[in-house]
Amino acid sequence: MAQEDVFKKLVSHCKEYGFVFPSSEIYDGLGAVYDYGQMGVELKNNIKKYWWDSMVLLNDNVVGIDSAIFMHPTIWKASGHVDAFNDPLIDNKDSKKRYRADVLIEDYLAKIDEKVNKEVDKAAKRFKEAFDEEQFRATNPRVLEYEAKKNDVHTRFANALNNSDLEELRQIIIDCEIVCPISGTKNWTEVRQFNLMFATDMGSTADGAMKVYLRPETAQGIFVNFLNVQKTGRMKIPFGIAQIGKAFRNEIVARQFIFRMREFEQMEMQFFVRPGEELEWFKKWKDTRVKWHKALGFGDKKYRFHDHEKLAHYANAATDIEFEMPFGFKEVEGIHSRTDFDLSSHEKFSGKKIQYFDPELGKSYVPYVIETSIGVDRMFLTVMAGSYCEETLENGETRVVLRLPVALAPVKLAVMPLTKKDGLPEKAQEIIDNLKFDFKCQYDEKDSIGKRYRRQDAIGTPFCVTVDHQSLEDNTVTIRHRDTMEQERVAIADLNKIIADKVSMKSLFKQLGE
Ligand code: ATP
């Protein structure tokens, strides 16, 4: 199936089974804003718990906070967001559609890569076992031509971004003959900078309202609380502060479902270290974070690092963890070495000393910071894309199954009486009453057992328990496993243990320590 079709199916699956709905749908929706449904919210909460516990529970030197969305407007001056949180936008005069100039060029570069890969695939098929990919890439004239073109555009692009040269960005679009996907024309406007922050007024006008921003990242709430947490928690460097919360960005192009939203949620952790030790910690957190992703079991090949060439104004090293979405490898998480930029800047703008006295060194300094920043919604999309699967069964039927990591599944257990009579529903309910304090359970008595299994497969429920007449006699049930579809007969009394072992996040956490 084409990847585009997979993505479309995934989006409609999210809606059909109560994971994600377009916001304000009965009013025709609101661009790049989404609501999570009854299944979605459970999955999202489990993702957040997996992240939170991996930070705050597993590291005794990481603590959490929950800061307000509204903050003093000078914070965004100090952080650089008022002046520099911009995206370069360009319009196509014929379609009147708006694009990010940098994204148009990135897509163009990705297309060149695709062309090279196609050449390699073709040759691999032609030469079979005798194929030497490395040699082919190093010598094939067409591949070399593509690579030279890519390198040339890439260098120009990196320079234009580093110098904020908007005219050059436009020139690259023209020189590469990039067309608008809607109108198919090259009739482009100038490139302009566009600030992504939402602003609103706080207080009544009579009092003199103050312009405040909806935070575009949660990180600043951590920086301005650095001293509060350090002092009240008697924290010693190195230590981290974690936070999960909403962030808002007036994204120019709303595309790709929950990948790019205007209201989204972030899970961020700022780790404060001694100056000079930041790159060591950067490497450590890079390793830790990619392990966190890989522990979910979607396959190591689905992940790659993308080191930044254009560093943000605050960073001295930065990398993205990318996941292979149905629309290509895309950033899910950023890991940034932010130097002492933020804390120093808040010192300057607030006039308050923000320093740490290091008892071992016997001196005070502004700590350096490593940040790990991941979008909950992008992670949600990663999990859905990694889990969605259409299988052809032996009898020729297809089944759609969400192979969710068991610990993240919204419902852990469905309990189904074989029929609606003879006391089977009561027995099923009794099982739920015993297990519901430990796991999210669902009772289902409608339709054939086969149909009920399919419904649970579609929402990723790892276990289905069927209560039949034998259950009334000997207190046993069949338990069916989602991935293998295997069934076994077990004692009702053993259910808790069988399920608890599998659904616990412990098995994920253990992999992080390895
Ligand atoms: P992009 O280049 O895709 O716009 P970014 O580099 O601006 O992302 P960061 O500022 O590093 O992103 O934000 C950290 C994380 O927050 C991202 O890795 C992503 O998971 C998430 N994120 C950022 N913007 C959005 C958005 N508009 N919608 C959903 N998640 C987002």
Coordinates of C-alpha atoms and ligand atoms in Angstrom, one line a residue:
M1 CA 0.0 0.0 0.0
A2 CA 1.3 3.5 -0.8
Q3 CA 2.5 5.4 2.2
E4 CA 0.1 8.2 1.5
D5 CA -2.8 5.7 1.7
V6 CA -1.5 4.3 4.9
F7 CA -1.5 7.8 6.4
K8 CA -5.1 8.5 5.2
K9 CA -6.2 5.2 6.7
L10 CA -4.5 6.1 10.0
V11 CA -6.2 9.5 10.2
S12 CA -9.6 7.9 9.6
H13 CA -8.9 5.1 12.0
C14 CA -8.1 7.7 14.7
K15 CA -11.5 9.3 14.2
E16 CA -13.5 6.1 13.8
Y17 CA -12.3 4.6 17.0
G18 CA -12.4 7.7 19.2
F19 CA -8.7 8.5 19.3
V20 CA -8.6 12.0 17.6
F21 CA -11.3 14.3 16.3
P22 CA -11.0 17.5 14.4
S23 CA -11.7 20.4 16.8
S24 CA -15.1 22.2 16.5
E25 CA -16.1 19.7 13.9
I26 CA -19.8 20.6 13.8
Y27 CA -18.6 24.1 12.8
D28 CA -16.4 22.6 10.0
G29 CA -13.3 22.5 12.2
L30 CA -10.5 24.8 13.2
G31 CA -7.2 24.7 11.3
A32 CA -4.5 22.5 13.0
V33 CA -6.4 22.1 16.2
Y34 CA -7.6 18.6 17.3
D35 CA -9.4 17.0 20.2
Y36 CA -8.6 13.7 21.8
G37 CA -11.5 11.2 22.2
Q38 CA -12.2 8.5 24.7
M39 CA -9.4 6.2 23.5
G40 CA -7.0 9.0 22.5
V41 CA -7.0 10.6 26.0
E42 CA -6.1 7.2 27.6
L43 CA -3.2 6.6 25.2
K44 CA -2.0 10.2 25.5
N45 CA -2.1 9.9 29.3
N46 CA -0.1 6.7 29.2
I47 CA 2.5 8.3 26.9
K48 CA 2.8 11.2 29.3
K49 CA 3.2 8.7 32.2
Y50 CA 5.9 6.8 30.4
W51 CA 7.8 10.0 29.9
W52 CA 7.2 11.5 33.3
D53 CA 8.1 8.4 35.2
S54 CA 11.2 7.9 33.1
M55 CA 12.4 11.3 34.1
V56 CA 11.1 11.9 37.6
L57 CA 10.8 8.4 39.0
L58 CA 14.0 6.9 37.5
N59 CA 16.3 9.8 38.1
D60 CA 16.6 11.0 41.7
N61 CA 18.1 14.2 40.5
V62 CA 15.2 15.2 38.2
V63 CA 12.0 16.8 39.7
G64 CA 8.9 18.1 38.1
I65 CA 6.9 21.4 38.0
D66 CA 3.7 22.7 36.5
S67 CA 4.1 26.3 35.6
A68 CA 1.3 28.7 34.2
I69 CA 0.7 29.2 30.5
F70 CA 0.6 33.0 31.0
M71 CA 3.9 34.5 31.9
H72 CA 5.3 38.0 32.3
P73 CA 5.7 39.3 28.7
T74 CA 9.3 40.3 29.3
I75 CA 10.1 36.6 29.6
W76 CA 9.6 36.3 25.8
K77 CA 11.8 39.3 25.2
A78 CA 14.5 37.7 27.3
S79 CA 14.2 34.3 25.6
G80 CA 14.4 35.9 22.1
H81 CA 11.0 34.8 21.0
V82 CA 9.6 38.3 20.5
D83 CA 12.4 39.2 18.1
A84 CA 13.4 35.9 16.6
F85 CA 10.7 33.2 16.8
N86 CA 9.9 33.6 13.1
D87 CA 9.3 31.3 10.2
P88 CA 10.1 32.5 6.6
L89 CA 6.8 32.4 4.7
I90 CA 6.1 32.7 1.0
D91 CA 2.8 32.8 -1.0
N92 CA 2.0 31.5 -4.3
K93 CA 0.2 34.3 -6.2
D94 CA -2.0 31.9 -8.3
S95 CA -3.2 29.5 -5.6
K96 CA -3.0 32.1 -2.8
K97 CA -1.6 29.3 -0.7
R98 CA 1.0 30.1 1.9
Y99 CA 4.1 28.0 2.5
R100 CA 7.2 27.9 4.7
A101 CA 10.0 28.7 2.4
D102 CA 12.4 26.5 4.3
V103 CA 10.0 23.6 4.2
L104 CA 9.6 23.9 0.4
I105 CA 13.4 23.6 0.0
E106 CA 13.7 20.7 2.5
D107 CA 11.0 18.8 0.6
Y108 CA 12.9 19.5 -2.6
L109 CA 16.1 18.0 -1.1
A110 CA 14.2 15.0 0.2
K111 CA 12.9 14.4 -3.3
I112 CA 16.5 14.3 -4.6
D113 CA 17.3 11.7 -2.0
E114 CA 14.2 9.7 -3.1
K115 CA 15.5 9.8 -6.7
V116 CA 18.9 8.5 -5.6
N117 CA 17.3 5.7 -3.6
K118 CA 15.2 4.7 -6.7
E119 CA 18.4 4.4 -8.8
V120 CA 20.0 2.3 -6.1
D121 CA 16.9 0.0 -5.9
K122 CA 16.7 -0.4 -9.6
A123 CA 20.4 -1.3 -9.9
A124 CA 20.1 -3.7 -6.9
K125 CA 17.3 -5.5 -8.7
R126 CA 19.3 -5.7 -12.0
F127 CA 22.6 -6.9 -10.5
K128 CA 21.1 -9.0 -7.7
E129 CA 23.8 -10.7 -5.5
A130 CA 26.7 -9.0 -7.4
F131 CA 25.4 -5.6 -6.4
D132 CA 27.9 -3.4 -4.5
E133 CA 25.8 -0.5 -3.2
E134 CA 28.8 1.5 -1.9
Q135 CA 30.6 1.3 -5.2
F136 CA 27.4 2.1 -7.2
R137 CA 26.8 5.2 -5.1
A138 CA 30.4 6.4 -5.5
T139 CA 30.6 5.9 -9.3
N140 CA 27.1 6.0 -11.0
P141 CA 27.1 9.2 -13.1
R142 CA 23.4 9.9 -12.5
V143 CA 23.7 9.4 -8.7
L144 CA 26.8 11.6 -8.7
E145 CA 24.9 14.3 -10.6
Y146 CA 22.0 14.2 -8.1
E147 CA 24.4 14.3 -5.1
A148 CA 26.2 17.3 -6.6
K149 CA 23.0 19.1 -7.1
K150 CA 21.9 18.3 -3.5
N151 CA 25.1 19.4 -2.0
D152 CA 25.0 22.7 -3.9
V153 CA 21.4 23.5 -2.8
H154 CA 22.1 22.3 0.7
T155 CA 25.1 24.6 1.1
R156 CA 23.2 27.6 -0.2
F157 CA 20.2 26.8 2.0
A158 CA 22.3 26.4 5.2
N159 CA 24.1 29.8 4.4
A160 CA 20.8 31.5 3.7
L161 CA 19.3 30.3 7.0
N162 CA 22.4 31.2 9.0
N163 CA 22.4 34.7 7.6
S164 CA 18.6 35.1 7.7
D165 CA 18.9 35.9 4.0
L166 CA 15.3 35.9 2.8
E167 CA 16.1 36.9 -0.7
E168 CA 18.5 34.0 -1.1
L169 CA 15.8 31.6 0.1
R170 CA 13.5 32.9 -2.6
Q171 CA 16.2 32.6 -5.2
I172 CA 16.9 29.0 -4.2
I173 CA 13.1 28.3 -4.7
I174 CA 13.3 29.9 -8.1
D175 CA 16.6 28.3 -9.2
C176 CA 15.3 24.9 -8.2
E177 CA 12.1 25.5 -10.1
I178 CA 10.0 24.6 -7.1
V179 CA 6.3 24.8 -8.0
C180 CA 3.3 25.2 -5.8
P181 CA 1.7 21.8 -5.3
I182 CA -1.8 23.3 -5.8
S183 CA -1.4 25.7 -8.8
G184 CA 1.7 24.0 -10.3
T185 CA 3.1 27.5 -11.0
K186 CA 6.3 29.3 -10.0
N187 CA 4.6 32.6 -9.4
W188 CA 6.0 33.3 -5.9
T189 CA 5.9 36.4 -3.7
E190 CA 8.8 37.7 -1.6
V191 CA 9.8 35.7 1.5
R192 CA 8.7 37.4 4.8
Q193 CA 9.3 36.7 8.4
F194 CA 6.3 35.7 10.4
N195 CA 6.2 35.6 14.3
L196 CA 4.6 32.4 15.5
M197 CA 3.5 33.6 19.0
F198 CA -0.2 34.1 19.8
A199 CA -0.9 37.3 21.8
T200 CA -3.8 38.3 23.9
D201 CA -4.7 41.0 26.4
M202 CA -4.7 40.5 30.2
G203 CA -6.7 42.7 32.5
S204 CA -9.5 45.1 31.7
T205 CA -8.7 48.1 29.4
A206 CA -9.7 50.5 32.2
D207 CA -6.8 49.1 34.3
G208 CA -4.5 49.3 31.3
A209 CA -4.4 45.9 29.7
M210 CA -1.1 44.1 29.2
K211 CA -0.2 42.3 26.1
V212 CA 0.6 38.7 27.1
Y213 CA 1.6 35.7 25.0
L214 CA 0.4 32.1 25.0
R215 CA 3.7 30.3 25.7
P216 CA 5.2 28.8 22.5
E217 CA 7.3 26.4 24.6
T218 CA 7.1 25.2 28.2
A219 CA 10.9 25.6 28.8
Q220 CA 10.8 29.2 29.9
G221 CA 8.5 28.3 32.8
I222 CA 11.3 26.0 34.0
F223 CA 14.1 28.7 33.6
V224 CA 12.2 31.3 35.6
N225 CA 11.6 28.8 38.4
F226 CA 15.2 27.6 38.5
L227 CA 16.1 29.3 41.8
N228 CA 12.7 28.4 43.4
V229 CA 13.2 24.7 42.7
Q230 CA 17.0 24.7 43.4
K231 CA 16.6 26.4 46.8
T232 CA 13.4 24.8 48.1
G233 CA 14.4 21.3 46.8
R234 CA 18.1 21.8 47.9
M235 CA 19.1 20.5 44.5
K236 CA 22.7 20.0 43.7
I237 CA 24.1 20.4 40.2
P238 CA 23.8 18.4 38.0
F239 CA 20.0 18.2 38.3
G240 CA 16.9 18.5 36.0
I241 CA 13.5 20.0 36.0
A242 CA 10.7 18.4 34.0
Q243 CA 7.4 19.7 32.9
I244 CA 4.5 18.6 30.7
G245 CA 2.1 21.3 29.4
K246 CA 0.4 23.0 26.5
A247 CA 2.2 25.2 24.1
F248 CA 0.9 27.4 21.2
R249 CA 2.3 28.3 17.9
N250 CA 0.6 30.1 15.0
E251 CA 2.1 27.7 12.5
I252 CA 2.0 29.0 8.9
V253 CA 1.1 25.7 7.3
A254 CA -1.3 23.4 9.0
R255 CA -0.5 20.0 7.6
Q256 CA -0.1 16.3 8.4
F257 CA -2.7 15.9 11.1
I258 CA -1.4 16.1 14.6
F259 CA 2.2 16.4 13.5
R260 CA 2.0 20.2 13.2
M261 CA -0.7 21.8 15.4
R262 CA -1.4 25.3 16.7
E263 CA -2.2 24.1 20.1
F264 CA -0.1 21.1 21.3
E265 CA 1.5 19.7 24.3
Q266 CA 5.2 19.4 25.2
M267 CA 7.2 17.2 27.6
E268 CA 10.4 19.1 28.3
M269 CA 13.3 18.6 30.7
Q270 CA 16.0 21.1 31.4
F271 CA 19.1 19.6 32.9
F272 CA 21.4 22.1 34.7
V273 CA 25.2 21.3 34.6
R274 CA 28.5 22.9 35.2
P275 CA 29.9 25.1 32.4
G276 CA 32.2 23.0 30.3
E277 CA 30.5 19.7 31.0
E278 CA 27.5 20.4 28.8
L279 CA 28.7 18.4 25.7
E280 CA 29.3 15.3 27.8
W281 CA 25.7 15.6 29.2
F282 CA 24.4 16.3 25.8
K283 CA 25.7 13.0 24.6
K284 CA 24.4 11.2 27.7
W285 CA 20.8 12.5 27.2
K286 CA 20.9 11.8 23.5
D287 CA 21.6 8.2 24.3
T288 CA 19.1 8.0 27.1
R289 CA 16.3 9.6 25.0
V290 CA 16.8 7.4 22.0
K291 CA 16.7 4.3 24.2
W292 CA 13.4 5.6 25.6
H293 CA 12.0 5.6 22.0
K294 CA 13.5 2.3 21.0
A295 CA 12.2 0.5 24.1
L296 CA 8.7 0.8 22.5
G297 CA 9.7 -1.9 20.1
F298 CA 8.8 -0.3 16.7
G299 CA 12.2 -1.3 15.3
D300 CA 15.5 0.5 15.6
K301 CA 15.6 1.2 11.9
K302 CA 12.6 3.6 12.3
Y303 CA 14.8 6.1 14.2
R304 CA 17.7 8.3 13.2
F305 CA 19.4 11.4 14.5
H306 CA 19.5 14.6 12.6
D307 CA 22.2 16.9 13.8
H308 CA 21.5 20.6 13.3
E309 CA 23.7 22.6 11.0
K310 CA 21.9 25.9 11.7
L311 CA 22.0 26.2 15.5
A312 CA 19.4 28.3 17.2
H313 CA 20.6 31.5 18.7
Y314 CA 21.0 29.9 22.1
A315 CA 22.5 26.5 21.3
N316 CA 26.1 25.1 21.0
A317 CA 24.9 21.6 19.9
A318 CA 21.5 20.3 18.8
T319 CA 20.1 17.1 17.4
D320 CA 16.6 15.8 16.5
I321 CA 15.4 12.3 17.0
E322 CA 13.5 11.5 13.8
F323 CA 10.9 8.7 13.3
E324 CA 9.9 7.3 10.0
M325 CA 6.3 8.5 9.7
P326 CA 4.2 7.4 6.7
F327 CA 5.3 10.8 5.1
G328 CA 9.1 10.2 5.7
F329 CA 11.5 10.7 8.6
K330 CA 10.4 13.6 10.8
E331 CA 11.4 15.2 14.0
V332 CA 9.7 13.9 17.1
E333 CA 12.1 15.2 19.8
G334 CA 14.8 17.8 20.0
I335 CA 17.9 17.7 22.2
H336 CA 19.6 21.0 22.6
S337 CA 22.7 22.2 24.5
R338 CA 21.3 25.7 25.3
T339 CA 24.5 27.0 27.0
D340 CA 23.8 29.6 29.8
F341 CA 21.8 31.7 27.3
D342 CA 18.4 31.5 29.0
L343 CA 19.4 31.9 32.6
S344 CA 21.9 34.7 31.8
S345 CA 19.3 36.5 29.7
H346 CA 16.7 36.3 32.5
E347 CA 19.4 37.7 34.9
K348 CA 19.9 40.6 32.6
F349 CA 16.2 41.3 31.9
S350 CA 14.9 40.8 35.5
G351 CA 17.9 42.3 37.2
K352 CA 17.9 39.4 39.7
K353 CA 21.0 37.2 40.2
I354 CA 20.3 33.7 38.9
Q355 CA 23.4 31.7 39.9
Y356 CA 24.3 28.5 41.7
F357 CA 27.0 28.2 44.4
D358 CA 28.9 25.1 43.7
P359 CA 30.2 23.9 47.1
E360 CA 32.8 21.5 45.4
L361 CA 34.3 24.3 43.3
G362 CA 33.7 26.9 45.9
K363 CA 32.3 29.4 43.5
S364 CA 29.1 30.7 41.9
Y365 CA 28.2 30.4 38.2
V366 CA 25.3 30.5 35.8
P367 CA 24.6 26.8 35.0
Y368 CA 24.6 25.5 31.5
V369 CA 21.6 23.6 30.2
I370 CA 20.8 20.5 28.2
E371 CA 17.2 20.4 27.1
T372 CA 15.2 17.4 25.9
S373 CA 12.0 18.5 24.3
I374 CA 9.3 16.2 22.8
G375 CA 5.8 16.9 21.6
V376 CA 3.2 14.6 23.2
D377 CA 1.1 14.8 20.0
R378 CA 3.9 13.9 17.7
M379 CA 4.8 11.1 20.0
F380 CA 1.1 10.0 19.8
L381 CA 1.4 10.0 16.0
T382 CA 4.6 8.0 16.2
V383 CA 3.0 5.4 18.4
M384 CA -0.1 5.2 16.1
A385 CA 2.0 5.0 13.0
G386 CA 4.3 2.4 14.5
S387 CA 1.4 0.3 15.7
Y388 CA -1.1 0.4 12.8
C389 CA -1.2 -2.8 10.9
E390 CA -3.4 -4.5 8.3
E391 CA -3.0 -8.2 8.2
T392 CA -4.3 -10.9 5.9
L393 CA -5.4 -13.9 7.9
E394 CA -5.3 -17.5 6.8
N395 CA -9.0 -17.5 5.8
G396 CA -8.3 -14.5 3.5
E397 CA -10.0 -11.9 5.7
T398 CA -8.1 -8.8 6.7
R399 CA -7.8 -7.6 10.2
V400 CA -6.8 -4.1 11.3
V401 CA -4.8 -4.3 14.5
L402 CA -3.1 -1.7 16.6
R403 CA 0.0 -3.4 17.9
L404 CA 0.4 -0.8 20.6
P405 CA 3.1 -1.3 23.2
V406 CA 1.1 -3.1 25.8
A407 CA 1.9 -0.7 28.6
L408 CA 0.5 2.2 26.5
A409 CA -2.8 0.6 25.3
P410 CA -5.9 2.6 26.3
V411 CA -7.8 -0.6 27.3
K412 CA -5.8 -3.5 28.8
L413 CA -8.5 -6.0 29.0
A414 CA -11.9 -6.7 27.4
V415 CA -14.2 -9.2 29.1
M416 CA -16.9 -10.8 27.0
P417 CA -19.6 -13.3 27.9
L418 CA -20.1 -15.8 25.1
T419 CA -23.9 -15.3 25.3
K420 CA -26.1 -12.7 27.0
K421 CA -27.8 -15.3 29.2
D422 CA -27.3 -18.2 31.6
G423 CA -25.5 -16.0 34.1
L424 CA -22.5 -15.4 31.8
P425 CA -22.9 -11.6 31.8
E426 CA -22.9 -11.6 35.6
K427 CA -19.8 -13.7 35.8
A428 CA -18.1 -11.4 33.3
Q429 CA -19.0 -8.4 35.4
E430 CA -17.7 -10.1 38.5
I431 CA -14.3 -10.5 36.8
I432 CA -14.3 -6.8 35.8
D433 CA -15.2 -5.8 39.3
N434 CA -12.2 -7.6 40.6
L435 CA -9.7 -6.2 38.0
K436 CA -10.9 -2.7 37.4
F437 CA -8.9 -1.2 40.2
D438 CA -5.7 -2.3 38.5
F439 CA -6.4 -2.1 34.7
K440 CA -8.7 -0.2 32.4
C441 CA -11.2 -2.9 31.4
Q442 CA -14.1 -2.9 28.9
Y443 CA -17.2 -5.1 29.0
D444 CA -18.6 -6.1 25.6
E445 CA -21.5 -8.5 25.0
K446 CA -22.8 -7.2 21.6
D447 CA -22.3 -9.1 18.2
S448 CA -20.4 -12.3 17.6
I449 CA -17.2 -13.1 19.5
G450 CA -15.3 -12.6 16.2
K451 CA -16.6 -9.1 15.7
R452 CA -15.9 -8.2 19.3
Y453 CA -12.3 -9.4 18.9
R454 CA -11.9 -7.2 15.8
R455 CA -13.2 -4.2 17.7
Q456 CA -10.6 -4.7 20.4
D457 CA -7.8 -5.3 17.9
A458 CA -8.7 -2.0 16.3
I459 CA -8.1 -0.1 19.6
G460 CA -5.1 -2.2 20.5
T461 CA -6.5 -4.1 23.5
P462 CA -3.8 -6.7 24.4
F463 CA -6.1 -9.2 26.1
C464 CA -9.6 -10.4 25.6
V465 CA -11.2 -12.7 28.1
T466 CA -14.2 -14.9 27.1
V467 CA -16.5 -16.2 29.7
D468 CA -18.4 -19.4 28.7
H469 CA -20.5 -22.1 30.3
Q470 CA -17.4 -23.9 31.5
S471 CA -16.4 -20.8 33.4
L472 CA -19.5 -21.2 35.7
E473 CA -18.4 -24.8 36.5
D474 CA -14.6 -24.5 37.1
N475 CA -13.8 -20.8 37.3
T476 CA -11.7 -20.8 34.2
V477 CA -11.8 -18.5 31.1
T478 CA -10.1 -18.2 27.7
I479 CA -7.6 -15.4 27.3
R480 CA -6.8 -14.3 23.8
H481 CA -3.6 -12.5 23.0
R482 CA -3.9 -9.6 20.5
D483 CA -0.8 -10.1 18.4
T484 CA -0.7 -13.9 18.0
M485 CA -4.5 -14.3 18.4
E486 CA -3.6 -17.4 20.4
Q487 CA -6.0 -18.5 23.1
E488 CA -5.4 -20.3 26.3
R489 CA -7.6 -21.5 29.2
V490 CA -6.6 -20.0 32.5
A491 CA -8.0 -19.8 36.0
I492 CA -9.9 -16.6 36.7
A493 CA -7.8 -16.3 39.9
D494 CA -4.6 -16.1 37.8
L495 CA -5.8 -13.3 35.5
N496 CA -4.5 -10.4 37.6
K497 CA -1.0 -11.8 37.7
I498 CA -0.9 -12.8 34.0
I499 CA -2.0 -9.4 32.9
A500 CA -0.1 -7.3 35.5
D501 CA 3.3 -8.7 34.4
K502 CA 2.7 -7.8 30.8
V503 CA 1.1 -4.4 31.0
S504 CA 3.4 -2.8 33.6
M505 CA 5.7 -0.1 32.4
K506 CA 8.5 -1.8 34.3
S507 CA 9.5 -3.8 31.3
L508 CA 10.0 -0.6 29.3
F509 CA 11.9 1.1 32.1
K510 CA 14.2 -1.9 32.6
Q511 CA 15.5 -1.4 29.0
L512 CA 16.4 2.2 29.7
G513 CA 19.0 1.1 32.3
E514 CA 20.7 -1.3 29.9
Ligands
ATP1 P1 9.5 22.0 13.6 O1 10.9 22.3 13.0 O2 8.9 20.7 13.2 O3 8.6 23.1 13.6 P2 10.8 22.7 16.1 O4 12.2 22.4 15.8 O5 10.3 24.1 16.0 O6 9.8 21.8 15.2 P3 11.0 22.6 18.9 O7 10.8 24.0 19.1 O8 12.4 22.0 19.1 O9 10.4 22.1 17.5 O10 9.9 21.8 19.8 C1 10.2 20.6 20.5 C2 9.2 19.5 20.1 O11 7.9 20.0 20.2 C3 9.3 19.1 18.7 O12 10.3 18.1 18.5 C4 7.9 18.5 18.4 O13 7.8 17.2 18.9 C5 7.0 19.4 19.2 N1 6.4 20.4 18.4 C6 6.9 21.6 18.0 N2 6.0 22.3 17.2 C7 4.9 21.5 17.2 C8 3.6 21.7 16.6 N3 3.3 22.8 15.9 N4 2.7 20.7 16.7 C9 3.0 19.6 17.4 N5 4.2 19.4 18.0 C10 5.1 20.3 17.9

